[in-house]
Coordinates of C-alpha atoms and ligand atoms in Angstrom, one line a residue:
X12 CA -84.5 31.7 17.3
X13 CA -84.7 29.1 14.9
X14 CA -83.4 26.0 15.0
X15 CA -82.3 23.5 12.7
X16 CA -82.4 19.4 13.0
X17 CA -79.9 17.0 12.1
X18 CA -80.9 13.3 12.0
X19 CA -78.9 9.9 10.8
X20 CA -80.4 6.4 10.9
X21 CA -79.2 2.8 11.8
X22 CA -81.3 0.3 10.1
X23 CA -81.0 -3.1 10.9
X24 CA -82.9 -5.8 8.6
X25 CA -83.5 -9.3 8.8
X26 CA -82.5 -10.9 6.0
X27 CA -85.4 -13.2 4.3
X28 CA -83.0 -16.7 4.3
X29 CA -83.8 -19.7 5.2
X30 CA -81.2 -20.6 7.4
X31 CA -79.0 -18.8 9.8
X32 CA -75.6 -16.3 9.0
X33 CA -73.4 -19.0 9.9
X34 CA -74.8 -21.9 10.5
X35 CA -78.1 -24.6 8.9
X36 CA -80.3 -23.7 11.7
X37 CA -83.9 -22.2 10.3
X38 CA -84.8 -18.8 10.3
X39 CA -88.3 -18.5 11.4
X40 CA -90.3 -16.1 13.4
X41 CA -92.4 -17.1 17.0
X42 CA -91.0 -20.8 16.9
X43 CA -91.0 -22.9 20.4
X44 CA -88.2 -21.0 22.1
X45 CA -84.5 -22.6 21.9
X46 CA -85.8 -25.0 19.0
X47 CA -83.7 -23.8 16.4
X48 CA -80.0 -24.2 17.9
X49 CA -76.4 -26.0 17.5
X50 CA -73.1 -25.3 18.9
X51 CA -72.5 -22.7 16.0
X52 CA -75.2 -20.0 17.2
X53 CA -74.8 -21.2 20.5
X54 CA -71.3 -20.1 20.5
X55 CA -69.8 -23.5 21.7
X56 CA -66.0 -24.3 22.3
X57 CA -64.6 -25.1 19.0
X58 CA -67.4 -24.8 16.6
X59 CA -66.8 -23.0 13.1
X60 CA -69.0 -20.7 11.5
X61 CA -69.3 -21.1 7.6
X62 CA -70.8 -18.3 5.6
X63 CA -74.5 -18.2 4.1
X64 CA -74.3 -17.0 0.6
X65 CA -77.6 -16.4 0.2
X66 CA -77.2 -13.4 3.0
X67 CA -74.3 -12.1 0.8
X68 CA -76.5 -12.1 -2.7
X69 CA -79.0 -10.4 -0.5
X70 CA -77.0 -7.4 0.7
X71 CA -75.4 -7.2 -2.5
X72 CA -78.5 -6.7 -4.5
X73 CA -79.6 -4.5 -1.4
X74 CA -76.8 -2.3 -2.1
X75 CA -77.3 -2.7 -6.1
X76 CA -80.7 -1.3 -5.7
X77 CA -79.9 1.6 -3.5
X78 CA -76.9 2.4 -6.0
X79 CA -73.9 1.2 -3.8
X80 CA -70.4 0.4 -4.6
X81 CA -69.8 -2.8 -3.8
X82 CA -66.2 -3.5 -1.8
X83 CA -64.5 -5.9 -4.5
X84 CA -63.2 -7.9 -1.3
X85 CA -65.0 -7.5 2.3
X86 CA -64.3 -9.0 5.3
X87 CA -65.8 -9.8 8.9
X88 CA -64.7 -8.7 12.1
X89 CA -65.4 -9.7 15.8
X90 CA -67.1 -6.9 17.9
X91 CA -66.8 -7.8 21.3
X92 CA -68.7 -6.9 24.1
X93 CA -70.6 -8.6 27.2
X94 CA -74.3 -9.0 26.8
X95 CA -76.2 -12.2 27.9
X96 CA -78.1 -12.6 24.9
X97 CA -74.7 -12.9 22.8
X98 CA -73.2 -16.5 23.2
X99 CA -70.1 -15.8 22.4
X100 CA -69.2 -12.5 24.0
X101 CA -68.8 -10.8 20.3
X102 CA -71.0 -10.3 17.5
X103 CA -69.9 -10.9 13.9
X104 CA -69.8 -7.8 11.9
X105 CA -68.3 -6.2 9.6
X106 CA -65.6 -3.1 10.8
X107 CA -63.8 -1.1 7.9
X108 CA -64.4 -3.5 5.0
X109 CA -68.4 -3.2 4.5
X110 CA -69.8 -4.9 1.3
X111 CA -71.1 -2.0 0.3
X112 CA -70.5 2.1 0.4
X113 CA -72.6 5.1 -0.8
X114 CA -75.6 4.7 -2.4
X115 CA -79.0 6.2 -1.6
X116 CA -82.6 6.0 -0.5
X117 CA -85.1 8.5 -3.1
X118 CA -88.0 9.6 -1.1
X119 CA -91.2 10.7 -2.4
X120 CA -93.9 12.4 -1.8
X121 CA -96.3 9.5 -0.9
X122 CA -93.8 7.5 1.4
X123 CA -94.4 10.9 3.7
X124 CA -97.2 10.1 6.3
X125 CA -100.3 11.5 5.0
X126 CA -101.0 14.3 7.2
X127 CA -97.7 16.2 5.9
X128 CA -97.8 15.2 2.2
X129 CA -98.8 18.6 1.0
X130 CA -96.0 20.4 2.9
X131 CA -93.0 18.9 1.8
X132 CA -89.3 20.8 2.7
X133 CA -87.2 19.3 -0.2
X134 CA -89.4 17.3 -3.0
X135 CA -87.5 14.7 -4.2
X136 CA -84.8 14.6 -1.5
X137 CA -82.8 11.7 -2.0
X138 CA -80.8 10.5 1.4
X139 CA -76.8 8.9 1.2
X140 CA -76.0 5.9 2.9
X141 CA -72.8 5.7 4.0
X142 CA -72.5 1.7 4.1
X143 CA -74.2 -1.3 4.4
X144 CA -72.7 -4.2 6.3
X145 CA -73.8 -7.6 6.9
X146 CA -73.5 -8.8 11.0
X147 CA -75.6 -11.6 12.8
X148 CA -78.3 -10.9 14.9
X149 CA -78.1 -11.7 18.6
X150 CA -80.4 -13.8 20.9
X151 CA -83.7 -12.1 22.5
X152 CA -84.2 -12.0 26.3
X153 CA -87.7 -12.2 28.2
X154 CA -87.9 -10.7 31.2
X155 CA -90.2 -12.5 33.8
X156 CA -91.2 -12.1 37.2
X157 CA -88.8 -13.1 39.0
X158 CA -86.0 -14.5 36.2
X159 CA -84.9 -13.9 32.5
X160 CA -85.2 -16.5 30.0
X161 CA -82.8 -15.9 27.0
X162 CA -84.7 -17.4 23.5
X163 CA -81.2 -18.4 21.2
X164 CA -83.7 -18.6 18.4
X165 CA -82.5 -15.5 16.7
X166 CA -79.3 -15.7 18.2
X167 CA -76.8 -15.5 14.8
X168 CA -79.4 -14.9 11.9
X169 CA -78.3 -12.7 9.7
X170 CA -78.9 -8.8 10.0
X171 CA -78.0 -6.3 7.5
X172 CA -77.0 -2.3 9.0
X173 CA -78.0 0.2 6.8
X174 CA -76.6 3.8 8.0
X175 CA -77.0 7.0 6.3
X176 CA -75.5 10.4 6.3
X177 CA -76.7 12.7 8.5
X178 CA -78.8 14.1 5.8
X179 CA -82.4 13.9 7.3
X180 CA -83.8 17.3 8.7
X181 CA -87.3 16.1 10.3
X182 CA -89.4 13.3 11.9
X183 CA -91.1 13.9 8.6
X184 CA -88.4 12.7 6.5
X185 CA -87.4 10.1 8.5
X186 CA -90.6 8.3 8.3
X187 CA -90.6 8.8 4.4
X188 CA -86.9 7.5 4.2
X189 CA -88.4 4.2 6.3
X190 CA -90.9 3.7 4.4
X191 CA -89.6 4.7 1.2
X192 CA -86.4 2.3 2.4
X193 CA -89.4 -0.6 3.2
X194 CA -90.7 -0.6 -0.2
X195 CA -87.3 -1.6 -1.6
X196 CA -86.4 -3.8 0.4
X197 CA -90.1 -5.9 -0.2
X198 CA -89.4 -5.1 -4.1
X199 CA -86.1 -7.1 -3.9
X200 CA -87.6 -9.8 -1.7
X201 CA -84.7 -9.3 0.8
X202 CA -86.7 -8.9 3.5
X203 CA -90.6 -8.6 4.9
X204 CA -89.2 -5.4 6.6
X205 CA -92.5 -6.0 8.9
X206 CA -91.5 -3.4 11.7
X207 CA -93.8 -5.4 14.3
X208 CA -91.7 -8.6 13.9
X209 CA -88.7 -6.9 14.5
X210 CA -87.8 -7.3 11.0
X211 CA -86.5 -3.6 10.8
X212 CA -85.5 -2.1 13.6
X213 CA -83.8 1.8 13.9
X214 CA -81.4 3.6 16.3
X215 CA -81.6 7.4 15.6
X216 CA -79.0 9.8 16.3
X217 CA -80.6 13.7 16.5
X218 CA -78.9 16.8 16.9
X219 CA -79.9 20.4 17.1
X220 CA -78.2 23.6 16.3
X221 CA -79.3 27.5 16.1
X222 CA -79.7 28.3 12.6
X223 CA -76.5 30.1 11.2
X224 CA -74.3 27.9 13.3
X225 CA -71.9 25.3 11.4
X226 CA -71.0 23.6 14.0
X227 CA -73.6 20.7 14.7
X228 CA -74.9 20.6 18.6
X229 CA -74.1 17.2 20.6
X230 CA -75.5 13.8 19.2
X231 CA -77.8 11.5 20.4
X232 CA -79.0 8.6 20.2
X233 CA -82.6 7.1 20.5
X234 CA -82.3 3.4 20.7
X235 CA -84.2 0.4 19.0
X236 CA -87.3 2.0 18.0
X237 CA -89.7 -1.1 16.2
X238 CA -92.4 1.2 15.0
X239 CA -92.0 3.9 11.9
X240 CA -95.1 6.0 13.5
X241 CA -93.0 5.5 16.7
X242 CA -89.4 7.4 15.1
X243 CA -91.8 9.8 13.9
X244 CA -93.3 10.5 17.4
X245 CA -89.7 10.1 19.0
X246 CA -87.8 12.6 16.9
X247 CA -90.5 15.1 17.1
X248 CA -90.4 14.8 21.0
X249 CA -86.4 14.2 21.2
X250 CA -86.5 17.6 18.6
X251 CA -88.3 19.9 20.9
X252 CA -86.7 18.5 24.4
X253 CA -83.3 19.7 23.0
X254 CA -84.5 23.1 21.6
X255 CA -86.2 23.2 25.3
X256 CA -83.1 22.5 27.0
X257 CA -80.7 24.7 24.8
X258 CA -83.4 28.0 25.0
X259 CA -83.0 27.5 28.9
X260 CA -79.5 28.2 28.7
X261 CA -78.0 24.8 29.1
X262 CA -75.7 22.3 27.0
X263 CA -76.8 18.8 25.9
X264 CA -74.2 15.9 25.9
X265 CA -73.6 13.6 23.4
X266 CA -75.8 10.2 25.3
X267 CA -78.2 7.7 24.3
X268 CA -81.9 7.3 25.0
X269 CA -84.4 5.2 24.8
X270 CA -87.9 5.7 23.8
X271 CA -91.2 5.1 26.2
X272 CA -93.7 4.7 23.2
X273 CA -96.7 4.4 26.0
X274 CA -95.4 8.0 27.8
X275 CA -94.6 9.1 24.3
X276 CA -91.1 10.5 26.2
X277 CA -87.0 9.7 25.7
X278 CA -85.6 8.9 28.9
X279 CA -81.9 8.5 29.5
X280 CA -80.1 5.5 29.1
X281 CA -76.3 6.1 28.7
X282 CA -74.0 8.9 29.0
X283 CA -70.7 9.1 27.1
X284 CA -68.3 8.3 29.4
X285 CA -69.8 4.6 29.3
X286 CA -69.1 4.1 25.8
X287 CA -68.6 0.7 24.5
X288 CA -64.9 0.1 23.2
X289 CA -65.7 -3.0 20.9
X290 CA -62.1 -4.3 20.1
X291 CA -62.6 -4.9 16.7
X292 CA -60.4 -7.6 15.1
X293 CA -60.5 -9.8 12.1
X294 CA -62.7 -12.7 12.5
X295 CA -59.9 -15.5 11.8
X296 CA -62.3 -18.0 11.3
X297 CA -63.6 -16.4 8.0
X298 CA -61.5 -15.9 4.8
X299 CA -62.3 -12.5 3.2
X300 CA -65.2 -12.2 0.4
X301 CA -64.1 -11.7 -3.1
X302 CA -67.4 -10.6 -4.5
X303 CA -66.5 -10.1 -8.6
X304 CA -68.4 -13.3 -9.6
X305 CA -71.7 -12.6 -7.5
X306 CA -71.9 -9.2 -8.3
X307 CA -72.0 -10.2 -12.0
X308 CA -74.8 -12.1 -11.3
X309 CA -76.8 -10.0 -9.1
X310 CA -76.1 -7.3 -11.5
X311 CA -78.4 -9.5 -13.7
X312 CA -81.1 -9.8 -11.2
X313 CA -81.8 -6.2 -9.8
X314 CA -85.6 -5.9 -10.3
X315 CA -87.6 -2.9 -11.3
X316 CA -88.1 0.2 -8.0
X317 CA -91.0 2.0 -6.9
X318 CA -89.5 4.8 -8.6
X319 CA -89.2 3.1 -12.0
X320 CA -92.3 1.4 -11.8
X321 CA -94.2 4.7 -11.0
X322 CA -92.9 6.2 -14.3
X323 CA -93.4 3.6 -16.3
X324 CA -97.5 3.1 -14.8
X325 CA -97.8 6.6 -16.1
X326 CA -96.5 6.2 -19.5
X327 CA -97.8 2.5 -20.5
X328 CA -101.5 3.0 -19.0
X329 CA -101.8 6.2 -19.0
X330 CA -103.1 6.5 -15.2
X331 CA -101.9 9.6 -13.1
X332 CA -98.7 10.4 -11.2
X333 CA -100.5 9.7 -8.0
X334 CA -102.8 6.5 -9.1
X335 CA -99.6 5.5 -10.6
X336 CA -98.0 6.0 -6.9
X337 CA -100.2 4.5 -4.6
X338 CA -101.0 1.8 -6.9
X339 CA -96.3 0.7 -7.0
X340 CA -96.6 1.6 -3.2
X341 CA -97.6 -1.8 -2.4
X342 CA -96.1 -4.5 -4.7
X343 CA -98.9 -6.8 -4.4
X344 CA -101.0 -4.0 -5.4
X345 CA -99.2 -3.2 -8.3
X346 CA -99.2 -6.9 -9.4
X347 CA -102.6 -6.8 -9.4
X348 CA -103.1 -4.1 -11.2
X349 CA -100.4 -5.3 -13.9
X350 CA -102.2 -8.5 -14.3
X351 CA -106.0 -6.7 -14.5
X352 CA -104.6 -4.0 -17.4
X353 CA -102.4 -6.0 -19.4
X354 CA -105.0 -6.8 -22.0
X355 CA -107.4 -4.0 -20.8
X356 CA -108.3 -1.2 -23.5
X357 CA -108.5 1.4 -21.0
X358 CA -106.2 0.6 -18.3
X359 CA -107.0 3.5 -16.7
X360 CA -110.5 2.6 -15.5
X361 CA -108.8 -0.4 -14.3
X362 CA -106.9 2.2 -11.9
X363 CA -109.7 3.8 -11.1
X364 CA -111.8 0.5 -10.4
X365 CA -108.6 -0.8 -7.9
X366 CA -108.0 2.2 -6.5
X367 CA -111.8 2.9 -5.5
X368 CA -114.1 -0.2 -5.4
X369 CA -111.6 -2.7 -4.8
X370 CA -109.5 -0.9 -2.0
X371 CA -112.8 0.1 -0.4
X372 CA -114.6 -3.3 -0.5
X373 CA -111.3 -5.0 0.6
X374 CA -110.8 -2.5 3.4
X375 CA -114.3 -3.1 4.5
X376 CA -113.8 -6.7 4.5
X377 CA -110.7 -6.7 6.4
X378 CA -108.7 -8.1 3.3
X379 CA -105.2 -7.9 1.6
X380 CA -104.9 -7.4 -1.8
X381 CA -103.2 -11.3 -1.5
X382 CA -106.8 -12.7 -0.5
X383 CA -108.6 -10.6 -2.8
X384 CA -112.3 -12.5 -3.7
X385 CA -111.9 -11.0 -7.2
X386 CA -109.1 -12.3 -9.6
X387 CA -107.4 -9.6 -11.9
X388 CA -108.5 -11.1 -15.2
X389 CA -112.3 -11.3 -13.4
X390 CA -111.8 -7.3 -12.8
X391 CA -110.9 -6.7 -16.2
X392 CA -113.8 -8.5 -17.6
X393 CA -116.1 -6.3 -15.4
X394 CA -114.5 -2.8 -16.2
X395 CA -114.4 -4.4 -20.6
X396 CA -118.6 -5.5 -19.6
X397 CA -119.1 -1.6 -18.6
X398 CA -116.5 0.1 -21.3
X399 CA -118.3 -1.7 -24.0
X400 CA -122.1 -0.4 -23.0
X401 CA -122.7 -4.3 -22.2
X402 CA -124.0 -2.9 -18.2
X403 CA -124.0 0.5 -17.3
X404 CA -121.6 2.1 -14.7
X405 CA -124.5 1.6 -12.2
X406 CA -125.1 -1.8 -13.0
X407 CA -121.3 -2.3 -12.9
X408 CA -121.5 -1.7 -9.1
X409 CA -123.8 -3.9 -8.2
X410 CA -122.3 -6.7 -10.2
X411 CA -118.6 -5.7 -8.7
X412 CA -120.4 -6.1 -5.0
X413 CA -121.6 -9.8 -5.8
X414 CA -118.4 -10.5 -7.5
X415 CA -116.7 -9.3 -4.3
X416 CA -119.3 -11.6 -2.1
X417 CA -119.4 -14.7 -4.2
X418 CA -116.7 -15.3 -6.6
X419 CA -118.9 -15.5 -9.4
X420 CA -117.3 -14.1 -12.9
X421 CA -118.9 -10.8 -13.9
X422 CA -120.2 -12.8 -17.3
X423 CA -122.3 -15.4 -14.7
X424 CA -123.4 -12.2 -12.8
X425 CA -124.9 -10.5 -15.6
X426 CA -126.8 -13.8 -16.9
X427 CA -128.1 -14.8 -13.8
X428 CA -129.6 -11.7 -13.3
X429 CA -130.5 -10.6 -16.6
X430 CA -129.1 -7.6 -16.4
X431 CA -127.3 -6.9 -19.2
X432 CA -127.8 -4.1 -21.0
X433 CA -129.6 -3.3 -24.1
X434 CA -127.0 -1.6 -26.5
X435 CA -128.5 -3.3 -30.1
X436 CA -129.3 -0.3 -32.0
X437 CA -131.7 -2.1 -34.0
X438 CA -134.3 -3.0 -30.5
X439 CA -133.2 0.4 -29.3
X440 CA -134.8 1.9 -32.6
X441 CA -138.1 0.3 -32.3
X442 CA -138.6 1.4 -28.6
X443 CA -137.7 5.0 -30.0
X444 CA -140.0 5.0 -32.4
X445 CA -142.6 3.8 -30.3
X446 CA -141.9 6.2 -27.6
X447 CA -142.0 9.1 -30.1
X448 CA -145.2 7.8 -31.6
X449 CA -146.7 8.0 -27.6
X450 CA -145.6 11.1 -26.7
X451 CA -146.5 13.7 -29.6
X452 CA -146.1 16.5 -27.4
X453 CA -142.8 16.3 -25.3
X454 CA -141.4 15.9 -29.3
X455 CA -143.2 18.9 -30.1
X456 CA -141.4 20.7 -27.0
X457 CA -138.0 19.2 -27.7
X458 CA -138.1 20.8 -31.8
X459 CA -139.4 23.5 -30.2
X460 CA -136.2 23.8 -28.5
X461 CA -136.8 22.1 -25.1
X462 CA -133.8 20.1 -24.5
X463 CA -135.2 18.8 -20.9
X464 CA -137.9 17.4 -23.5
X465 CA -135.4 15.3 -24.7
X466 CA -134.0 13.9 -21.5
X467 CA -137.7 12.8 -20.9
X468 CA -138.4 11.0 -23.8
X469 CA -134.7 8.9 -23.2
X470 CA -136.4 8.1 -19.9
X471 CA -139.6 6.5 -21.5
X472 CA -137.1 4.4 -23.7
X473 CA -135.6 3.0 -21.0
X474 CA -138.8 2.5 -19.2
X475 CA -140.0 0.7 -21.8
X476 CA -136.6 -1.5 -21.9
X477 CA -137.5 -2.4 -18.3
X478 CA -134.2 -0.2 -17.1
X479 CA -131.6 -1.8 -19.9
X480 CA -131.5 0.2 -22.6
X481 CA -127.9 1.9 -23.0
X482 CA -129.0 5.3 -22.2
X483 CA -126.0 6.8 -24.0
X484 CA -127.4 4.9 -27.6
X485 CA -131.0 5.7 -26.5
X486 CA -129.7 9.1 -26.8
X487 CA -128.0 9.4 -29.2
X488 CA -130.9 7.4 -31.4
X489 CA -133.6 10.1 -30.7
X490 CA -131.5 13.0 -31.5
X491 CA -131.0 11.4 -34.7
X492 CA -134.5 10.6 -35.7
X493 CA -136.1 14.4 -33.9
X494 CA -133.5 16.0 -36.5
Ligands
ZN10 ZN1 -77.2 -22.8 14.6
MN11 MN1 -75.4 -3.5 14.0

């Protein structure tokens, strides 16, 4: 029996402000616990929440970018529900007027983890969303020994939910939806979307069914996973425990799990008849949203996506589909590369320098792109020094390695060395000439139709040059002159 998986995804990510939903307390991350308080986030008697626009421009270009509709006029609600880490004993969030609705996430091929990028179900999938809402976050509890210390830090920054349609058909997808989601969110600098800080953070609802059966099986829910890898892993598990339980002739019930990344196992958490009723109401301290005006401007301030960047890397510098997707993958990357090929005649060895070289040497050296030794105009000057027969290839590599160690431009490099390579047709001639004159009978061979002959006598030119003759000239110069 086949079986067939059905998966939807809660995001929720922290929003890059610099102060909090409702309040002017910073945002920051690993801060001296409970610095970074007032009565507002707190939850004190009597204290007013006033809305950070900066949040709202943020979900609103969020939802631009995925292709949203954007509610004209939104509104906040109260969720309520007991937790210690929430002050006020409800969470600000929005209930049935979201900012926005619709919209979707394109995934492609290289936002799939690597291992399943030649086996892709449905190539160019793209995944609805059914809303995105803007909510604060709550406060985070450490668990000690023997006491729990609640950290109110975090407690009411602002936290945007991203849920899609139950669109998503294996752990597979869902990692390429994450990561493809990731990439936008960094292109639109809403958020760092650094899964490790908690910056995006995903429940996942997963259901089987036997293949030919409408009717989907029972939902459920795998809470706060903080890894991509780890949804990956968890689906996969959750995927096969259900087909497991279902071929041994039971039922499953709709309940929520949690995830033991260590065990690499769900374990049950809740079953349905503890569901929360959150008593949603209108948050009476907060007039609704008319968003006409900062839509307009938003509007004006959508950047350019992965998607539209990878096209137009393939049409303006002629590099591959894939070059042109790993290099947009990474925004910082794709800055660099902008800034190297901008002026470069042949942007596509640029690519290929980045892409090889570079990535290598910075991998090597435990670098980011951001803290790259080389600057992009320096790279350029390398891969125009090589294009232009000033070094060869092979020289090109040993000057790109001292670039990468010192700093130095590839100009100093090339001096300092002495290195640089013969292409003056004029010396070249004379050291042909002399090289014929010495070596009557490899010439002999080569008229005779030897062409190996030939490939000698281009080494005793660049002998003679002490190694910097452009062997391409040198070449090209005796073919001429054996005529
Ligand atoms: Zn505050
Ligand atoms: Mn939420």
């Amino acid at each position: 029996m086949n079986y067939i998986a059905t998966i939807g995804l809660e995001v929720h990510v922290q929003l890059k402000t610099h102060s909090k939903m409702f309040c002017e307390c910073p945002v920051t991350f690993g801060a001296e616990p409970n610095s970074h308080t007032c009565p507002i986030c707190l939850g004190l008697p009597g204290a007013l929440p006033v809305m950070n626009r900066e949040a709202l421009r943020m979900t609103v270009l969020t939802g631009l970018m995925l292709g949203c509709d954007i509610a004209p006029v939104s509104k906040f609600d109260r969720k309520n529900y007991f937790y210690p880490d929430m002050p006020k004993n409800y969470q600000i969030s929005q209930y049935d007027m979201p900012l926005c609705t619709n919209g979707s996430v394109p995934l492609h091929d290289l936002a799939y983890p690597k291992d399943a990028q030649k086996n892709i179900a449905t190539p160019d999938k793209e995944v609805h969303l059914v809303r995105i809402h803007l909510e604060e976050d709550v406060a985070k509890s450490f668990h000690f020994e023997n006491s729990t210390g609640i950290d109110f830090n975090r407690a009411g920054t602002p936290l945007m939910e991203i849920v899609t349609q139950p669109q998503i058909n294996s752990p597979e997808e869902a990692f390429a939806f994450l990561t493809a989601l990731k990439q936008i969110l960094i292109y639109g600098e809403v958020s760092d979307a650094d899964m490790e800080k908690g910056q995006l953070r995903c429940d996942c609802n997963v259901s089987v069914r036997p293949e030919g059966q409408r009717e989907l099986g029972a939902k459920i829910e795998i809470k706060n996973m903080n890894s991509i890898s780890g949804v990956r892993r968890a689906l996969a598990y959750e995927i096969r425990r259900q087909i497991s339980v279902l071929e041994s002739g039971e039922q499953l019930e709709q309940e929520t799990r949690g995830w033991d990344d260590v065990a690499g196992e769900t374990f049950l958490m809740r079953t349905k008849e503890f569901a929360h009723d959150y008593r949603y109401f209108p948050d009476p301290d907060l007039v609704p949203v008319e968003t006409d005006v900062l839509v307009a401007d938003v509007r004006e301030h959508v950047p350019e996506l992965p998607k539209a960047k990878r096209a137009r890397f393939v049409e303006q510098y002629q590099v591959s589909p894939y070059d042109a997707g790993v290099l947009a993958n990474d925004l910082e990357l794709a800055r660099y590369f902008e800034a190297a090929a901008k002026g470069a005649k042949k942007p596509k060895n640029i690519a290929n320098w980045i892409l090889n070289d570079l990535q290598n040497a910075l991998s090597a050296a435990g670098k980011a792109i951001h803290d790259c030794p080389i600057p992009p105009e320096a790279l350029d000057e390398l891969v125009n020094l090589i294009d232009t027969g000033k070094i060869s290839g092979k020289q090109g590599k040993e000057v790109f390695a001292e670039m990468f160690a010192s700093g130095k431009t590839a100009a100093t490099i090339v001096k300092e060395k002495g290195i640089e390579q013969l292409s003056d047709a004029g010396a070249i001639e004379a050291l042909c000439d002399d090289v014929i004159a010495a070596n009557p009978k490899p010439v002999a061979d080569y008229k005779a139709g030897n062409m190996a002959s030939l490939n000698f006598l281009k080494g005793q030119v660049i002998k003679r040059s002490k190694g910097k003759a452009n062997p391409r000239l040198a070449g090209e110069i005796l073919e001429r002159k054996l005529k």
